[in-house]
XYZ file of C-alpha atoms in Angstrom:
437
model
C 14.387 -0.601 -1.315
C 15.544 -0.222 2.288
C 19.328 0.122 2.282
C 21.604 0.150 5.313
C 23.786 3.226 5.504
C 27.414 2.101 4.991
C 30.033 2.723 7.667
C 32.386 5.435 6.463
C 35.059 5.756 9.105
C 36.024 4.955 12.666
C 33.715 7.643 14.011
C 30.497 5.978 12.831
C 31.948 2.549 13.593
C 32.117 3.561 17.259
C 28.373 4.231 17.440
C 26.421 1.326 18.987
C 23.908 -0.181 16.566
C 20.504 -1.819 17.026
C 21.957 -5.179 18.048
C 23.904 -3.664 20.951
C 20.941 -1.481 21.836
C 18.554 -4.447 22.208
C 21.101 -6.294 24.320
C 21.577 -3.248 26.573
C 17.805 -2.757 26.771
C 17.450 -6.250 28.216
C 20.214 -5.620 30.766
C 18.729 -2.281 31.849
C 15.256 -3.818 32.197
C 16.571 -6.569 34.455
C 18.424 -4.004 36.569
C 15.328 -1.769 36.816
C 13.197 -4.705 37.943
C 15.705 -5.860 40.548
C 16.076 -2.367 42.040
C 12.413 -1.339 41.735
C 13.245 1.488 39.337
C 11.658 2.887 36.193
C 13.336 2.761 32.785
C 12.420 5.073 29.895
C 12.939 4.256 26.235
C 12.978 7.077 23.692
C 13.011 6.515 19.924
C 14.283 9.661 18.207
C 13.594 9.997 14.468
C 15.273 12.662 12.362
C 12.677 14.329 10.144
C 13.208 14.011 6.360
C 16.286 11.798 6.745
C 15.395 9.835 3.603
C 15.498 13.071 1.589
C 18.905 13.948 3.010
C 20.103 10.497 1.940
C 18.705 10.986 -1.555
C 19.841 14.581 -2.097
C 23.230 14.653 -0.379
C 24.216 10.979 -0.572
C 24.970 8.312 2.015
C 28.367 9.770 2.885
C 26.900 13.069 4.005
C 23.993 11.275 5.709
C 26.447 9.211 7.736
C 28.310 12.320 8.799
C 24.968 13.765 9.910
C 24.243 10.603 11.919
C 27.536 11.042 13.742
C 26.865 14.744 14.349
C 23.443 14.043 15.843
C 24.785 11.196 17.957
C 27.441 13.496 19.421
C 24.967 16.294 20.081
C 22.519 14.041 21.932
C 25.323 12.231 23.759
C 26.586 15.550 25.116
C 23.217 16.121 26.833
C 23.123 12.776 28.651
C 24.192 11.438 32.004
C 26.889 8.799 32.222
C 24.331 6.034 32.912
C 22.142 6.876 29.890
C 22.642 4.748 26.773
C 22.348 5.973 23.171
C 22.529 3.939 19.945
C 21.825 4.296 16.239
C 18.869 1.927 15.826
C 17.867 2.532 12.198
C 18.025 4.945 9.291
C 17.813 8.377 10.841
C 16.660 6.856 14.142
C 18.286 6.693 17.566
C 17.316 4.721 20.649
C 17.896 6.245 24.078
C 17.635 4.414 27.398
C 17.196 6.580 30.492
C 17.424 4.493 33.676
C 16.043 5.450 37.066
C 13.473 8.011 35.862
C 10.809 9.215 38.279
C 7.703 9.462 36.089
C 6.335 10.541 32.696
C 7.012 14.174 33.614
C 10.692 13.367 34.001
C 10.624 11.783 30.526
C 8.926 14.870 29.077
C 11.704 17.077 30.466
C 14.278 14.909 28.680
C 12.281 15.047 25.433
C 11.976 18.838 25.581
C 15.693 19.233 26.268
C 16.641 17.046 23.286
C 14.277 18.819 20.916
C 15.320 22.259 22.128
C 19.096 21.739 22.158
C 19.163 19.624 19.005
C 17.114 22.119 17.026
C 20.116 23.934 15.598
C 21.476 24.165 12.105
C 23.956 21.681 10.698
C 26.157 22.168 7.640
C 25.819 19.574 4.877
C 27.928 20.202 1.784
C 27.715 23.936 2.368
C 23.953 23.973 2.991
C 22.598 24.880 6.407
C 19.798 22.516 7.419
C 17.730 22.809 10.573
C 17.570 19.652 12.668
C 14.108 18.551 13.771
C 13.288 15.252 15.400
C 10.120 13.400 16.358
C 10.194 11.320 19.535
C 8.175 8.362 20.792
C 8.612 7.179 24.375
C 7.464 4.513 26.818
C 8.143 3.533 30.441
C 9.109 0.187 32.004
C 7.586 -1.428 33.991
C 4.937 1.263 34.508
C 3.499 0.784 30.996
C 5.387 -2.122 29.471
C 5.671 -5.522 31.122
C 8.739 -6.667 29.176
C 11.656 -5.220 27.165
C 10.019 -6.290 23.898
C 6.693 -4.617 24.761
C 8.620 -1.504 25.823
C 10.171 -1.355 22.360
C 6.809 -1.953 20.673
C 5.127 0.773 22.708
C 7.851 3.326 21.947
C 7.548 2.391 18.266
C 3.785 2.905 18.395
C 4.214 6.259 20.159
C 6.709 7.372 17.499
C 4.425 6.323 14.632
C 1.497 8.105 16.277
C 3.529 11.290 16.705
C 4.558 11.225 13.040
C 1.037 10.535 11.743
C -0.565 13.202 13.934
C 2.237 15.683 13.188
C 3.163 16.087 16.843
C 6.740 16.628 17.958
C 6.517 13.808 20.508
C 4.166 11.216 22.016
C 4.510 9.256 25.251
C 2.763 5.880 25.221
C -0.366 5.433 27.328
C -3.031 2.754 27.510
C -5.485 5.273 26.057
C -3.187 5.672 23.052
C -3.264 1.904 22.548
C -7.049 1.860 22.836
C -7.342 4.711 20.323
C -5.063 2.957 17.843
C -6.959 -0.313 18.213
C -10.233 1.563 17.797
C -8.935 3.287 14.659
C -7.785 -0.021 13.168
C -11.247 -1.441 13.763
C -12.842 1.741 12.461
C -10.874 1.515 9.201
C -12.437 -1.887 8.484
C -15.871 -0.625 9.495
C -15.494 2.386 7.183
C -14.796 0.097 4.252
C -17.820 -2.068 5.081
C -19.943 1.002 5.728
C -19.088 2.439 2.345
C -20.408 -0.674 0.601
C -23.404 -1.006 2.963
C -24.708 2.533 2.321
C -24.086 3.711 5.874
C -22.771 7.089 4.710
C -24.988 10.002 3.757
C -24.683 13.711 3.046
C -26.007 16.678 4.961
C -26.081 20.155 3.485
C -25.461 23.380 5.404
C -26.953 26.490 3.769
C -24.945 29.589 2.851
C -26.720 32.894 2.231
C -25.868 36.287 0.786
C -25.497 38.605 3.753
C -26.650 41.843 2.128
C -30.112 40.492 1.248
C -30.530 37.109 2.993
C -30.951 35.231 -0.286
C -29.787 31.597 -0.489
C -26.404 31.324 -2.196
C -25.426 27.687 -1.849
C -24.736 24.744 0.433
C -21.747 22.851 1.760
C -22.001 19.069 1.435
C -20.924 17.392 4.690
C -20.342 13.655 4.975
C -22.004 11.776 7.825
C -21.684 8.165 8.984
C -24.220 6.178 10.973
C -22.429 3.024 12.084
C -24.515 0.020 13.237
C -22.175 -0.491 16.210
C -20.940 3.058 16.967
C -24.027 5.092 16.131
C -23.580 8.517 14.525
C -19.789 8.985 14.315
C -18.510 12.601 14.292
C -16.627 13.537 11.091
C -13.545 14.635 13.038
C -13.222 10.998 14.156
C -13.814 9.040 10.958
C -12.395 11.432 8.325
C -8.778 11.247 9.662
C -9.056 7.432 9.825
C -10.398 7.349 6.264
C -7.463 9.488 5.139
C -4.873 7.298 6.861
C -6.445 4.040 5.635
C -6.771 5.219 2.036
C -10.585 5.114 1.960
C -10.891 8.887 1.608
C -10.486 8.744 -2.173
C -13.512 6.571 -2.906
C -15.531 8.391 -0.223
C -14.775 11.771 -1.797
C -15.788 10.572 -5.269
C -18.982 9.197 -3.758
C -19.699 12.521 -2.000
C -19.011 14.514 -5.166
C -21.299 12.405 -7.349
C -24.007 12.105 -4.682
C -24.117 15.874 -4.135
C -24.373 16.591 -7.862
C -27.013 13.873 -8.291
C -29.158 14.964 -5.339
C -28.951 18.584 -6.485
C -30.989 17.590 -9.537
C -34.045 17.342 -7.248
C -33.648 20.755 -5.591
C -36.326 23.330 -6.558
C -34.949 26.152 -8.700
C -38.127 28.212 -9.116
C -37.498 30.451 -6.091
C -33.743 30.997 -5.904
C -32.247 29.372 -9.006
C -29.364 26.874 -8.900
C -27.581 26.813 -5.563
C -23.800 26.476 -5.352
C -22.707 23.026 -4.113
C -19.428 22.941 -2.170
C -17.623 19.610 -1.763
C -14.573 19.284 0.504
C -11.396 17.736 -0.896
C -8.466 16.521 1.238
C -4.792 17.154 0.513
C -4.356 13.552 -0.646
C -7.196 13.941 -3.119
C -5.950 17.303 -4.340
C -2.575 15.794 -5.212
C -3.983 12.611 -6.750
C -2.855 12.305 -10.413
C -6.442 11.661 -11.575
C -8.038 14.374 -9.441
C -8.803 16.891 -12.179
C -10.048 14.289 -14.691
C -12.296 12.664 -12.077
C -13.934 15.970 -11.096
C -14.485 16.895 -14.745
C -15.918 13.416 -15.387
C -18.454 13.828 -12.556
C -19.480 17.217 -13.912
C -19.903 15.777 -17.413
C -22.266 13.116 -16.004
C -24.426 15.393 -13.853
C -23.881 18.726 -15.592
C -23.998 22.208 -14.061
C -20.254 22.811 -13.669
C -20.860 26.426 -12.640
C -22.787 25.260 -9.568
C -19.936 23.099 -8.245
C -17.450 24.515 -5.743
C -14.383 22.537 -4.711
C -13.326 23.384 -1.149
C -9.755 22.798 0.019
C -8.175 23.887 3.269
C -5.441 26.472 3.176
C -2.956 24.063 4.803
C -3.702 21.339 2.205
C -3.188 23.844 -0.578
C 0.246 24.804 0.701
C 1.618 21.265 1.137
C 2.603 21.363 -2.536
C 1.723 24.846 -3.732
C 2.830 24.458 -7.361
C 0.945 21.194 -7.858
C -2.141 22.432 -6.004
C -2.353 25.701 -7.894
C -2.002 23.889 -11.230
C -4.816 21.400 -10.469
C -7.185 24.035 -9.118
C -6.367 26.355 -11.990
C -7.450 23.676 -14.475
C -10.769 23.234 -12.665
C -11.296 26.991 -12.496
C -10.707 27.237 -16.242
C -13.459 24.621 -16.703
C -15.951 26.849 -14.869
C -15.763 25.119 -11.484
C -15.513 27.432 -8.481
C -12.680 27.108 -5.974
C -13.034 27.944 -2.281
C -10.234 28.071 0.290
C -11.530 26.775 3.614
C -10.298 27.661 7.146
C -8.614 30.771 5.772
C -6.486 32.723 8.245
C -5.095 29.698 10.085
C -2.216 28.983 7.703
C 0.265 30.734 5.441
C -1.580 33.820 4.176
C 0.585 36.441 2.439
C 0.307 39.095 -0.248
C 1.916 36.856 -2.874
C -0.511 34.117 -1.872
C -3.469 36.436 -2.476
C -2.031 37.445 -5.835
C -1.475 33.943 -7.224
C -4.176 31.830 -5.604
C -6.484 30.153 -8.195
C -9.651 30.685 -6.170
C -13.011 32.427 -6.353
C -13.702 32.723 -2.640
C -12.151 32.486 0.805
C -13.877 31.103 3.886
C -12.870 32.846 7.094
C -12.343 30.265 9.808
C -15.092 30.144 12.422
C -12.578 30.562 15.259
C -12.224 34.221 14.212
C -15.897 34.794 13.414
C -17.280 33.435 16.690
C -15.216 35.817 18.834
C -15.142 38.883 16.602
C -17.697 40.807 18.681
C -15.773 40.334 21.922
C -12.198 40.233 20.628
C -10.784 43.229 18.766
C -7.906 41.185 17.324
C -10.290 38.671 15.758
C -12.462 41.502 14.441
C -9.405 43.138 12.893
C -8.373 39.839 11.250
C -11.860 39.390 9.793
C -11.952 42.960 8.462
C -8.448 42.701 6.982
C -9.143 39.413 5.199
C -12.389 40.764 3.720
C -10.714 43.962 2.518
C -7.701 42.207 0.993
C -9.784 39.481 -0.623
C -12.021 42.040 -2.296
C -8.982 43.946 -3.572
C -7.856 40.758 -5.300
C -11.289 40.021 -6.737
C -12.207 37.238 -4.302
C -15.533 36.670 -2.564
C -15.627 35.972 1.177
C -17.667 33.469 3.191
C -17.770 33.746 6.984
C -18.213 30.464 8.857
C -19.728 29.944 12.287
C -22.367 32.703 12.364
C -24.553 31.853 15.333
C -26.371 35.094 16.168
C -27.906 38.147 14.485
C -25.340 40.519 15.996
C -22.461 38.718 14.283
C -24.480 38.588 11.060
C -25.047 42.351 11.195
C -21.393 43.084 11.956
C -20.245 41.000 8.987
C -22.776 42.659 6.704
C -21.506 46.096 7.783
C -17.926 45.216 6.723
C -19.309 43.924 3.397
C -18.648 40.230 3.869
C -20.330 38.541 0.904
C -21.763 35.296 2.275
C -22.375 33.591 5.589
C -22.749 30.083 6.958
C -23.689 28.948 10.441
C -26.432 27.760 12.743
C -28.224 31.124 12.513
C -28.968 30.400 8.845
C -29.316 26.665 9.135
C -27.701 23.592 10.645
C -26.545 20.714 8.372
C -29.710 19.253 6.824
C -30.584 15.919 5.250
C -31.542 16.028 1.574
C -35.295 16.130 2.260
C -34.857 18.756 5.003
C -32.837 20.959 2.666
C -35.614 20.921 0.058
C -38.060 22.065 2.757
C -35.590 24.789 3.830
C -35.303 26.039 0.234
C -39.067 26.213 -0.128
C -39.676 27.904 3.232
C -36.682 30.255 3.464
C -37.563 33.881 4.165
C -34.752 36.366 3.363
C -36.486 39.108 5.345
C -35.809 37.350 8.643
C -32.205 38.622 8.449
C -33.016 42.210 7.490
C -33.343 43.589 11.015
C-alpha cells in the first residue's frame, strides 16, 4: 500500500510539496516562453528509500527527507525551485539553462555533493540518487509533457541502472519500440518464432568436443532476425523471460536426444539463466522436472552470470548448490567482470568458470588482460574448478590458452552458433587435429 509520509515537525512542513511544485512549474514555463528561455526539470529519486522507511520507520525517513532537501537547496541558485514531490523523490526546476550540457553539469554536481554519508539512528548510510531530466520547450511542448518526459527519463535510468538519464526523442522511440517488442515477443513465443543455436566448446589440450552453449534466437516477421542483446532485456523487463527460459531448457534437452554419441559421447549442454529466474521460488524444482522428463542430468550445465549470482548471494548459492547435488553442472559466465574474491572462490557452488571474452580477445596484445586470464585459471584450478575461455577467434589465442592450461574454449575459431541440423553435421565432421598445430 502506498502511504504518504506524515509531517513530523515544522521543518518538513516548510518543504514545498507536489501541489506547489506543479503550480510553480506552470509559472516557470510561462515565464520561459515569454522570455525565450529554456527551463530544465529534474526528478531526483533517493535509492532504496522504501527500505529506509521499512527498516528505520517513517520518523527517521522524514528526517532524511529534510536532510536531503537542505543539502540540495544549498547547491542551488536563488531562482531555482526545489520541492518534495513524492516518497523519496524531489522535483527541481532550473530556469534559464543554456542546453543539455548545462543540465548535465547540474546533475553531476548534485550526485557528487549529495553522495555523502548521513546518520540514521546511529547507522551511517551513503546517499545515492537517480535523476531523470527534460528540457522545455526544447523537448517538451507543455508543462505536463515536461513532467511526463522527466518521469520517463527517471524510470529509464532506474531500469537500466544508470545514475541519470536526460530525455531525448530517441529515448522515446526506444521505449515505444520496446513496448511494441514486448507484445511481439509474447506473440512470437506462441507462434514458434524462437529457435536455439548451439555454439561448440572444445577441450583445448586435444581439440575434442566438450559441449555446447544453447543460445536463443528470434526471427520476427516484422523486424527480421533480432539480436539477443535487444530482445532479452525486453523479455526480462516484461516478464516473458521465465517462460522463454523454460522453453529453451526443455528444447535443448529434447534436441540433444538426436545428437550422435558414437564419436564423442554425450556433449555438455549449457543453458543461460537470468537473475530473475535464478531467484524464482520454483527454479530448482522446474530444472529438476525438465531433467526428469528428458534425462541425462550430468549433461546439463546451468550458466549464470557472476553479477546475477551476487545480487542475492545466499539465495543464489543455495539454489545452485541443490542443482549441483542433483548432478547438474554449474557454470559462472562473464567471470572477471564482477565481484571476484578469495572467499567467493572458496564458497561458490560451481564446476566451471567462463572467462569473459573481453579479456580473452586482447590477451595477446595486452599484458594486463593476459595476467588476469592466467590468474583466474590458476586460482580456479586451485579451488577445483574448470575454466572455459570465451571469444577465441584465432589459433594464436588458442595456443596461448592451452599453454597456461585453460581447460576448454569457445569462439568462432571452433565454431559459430549453429542451428540444430548444422550442429549435428559439425559433430560428425569435427577434426580435433586441426587445432594441434
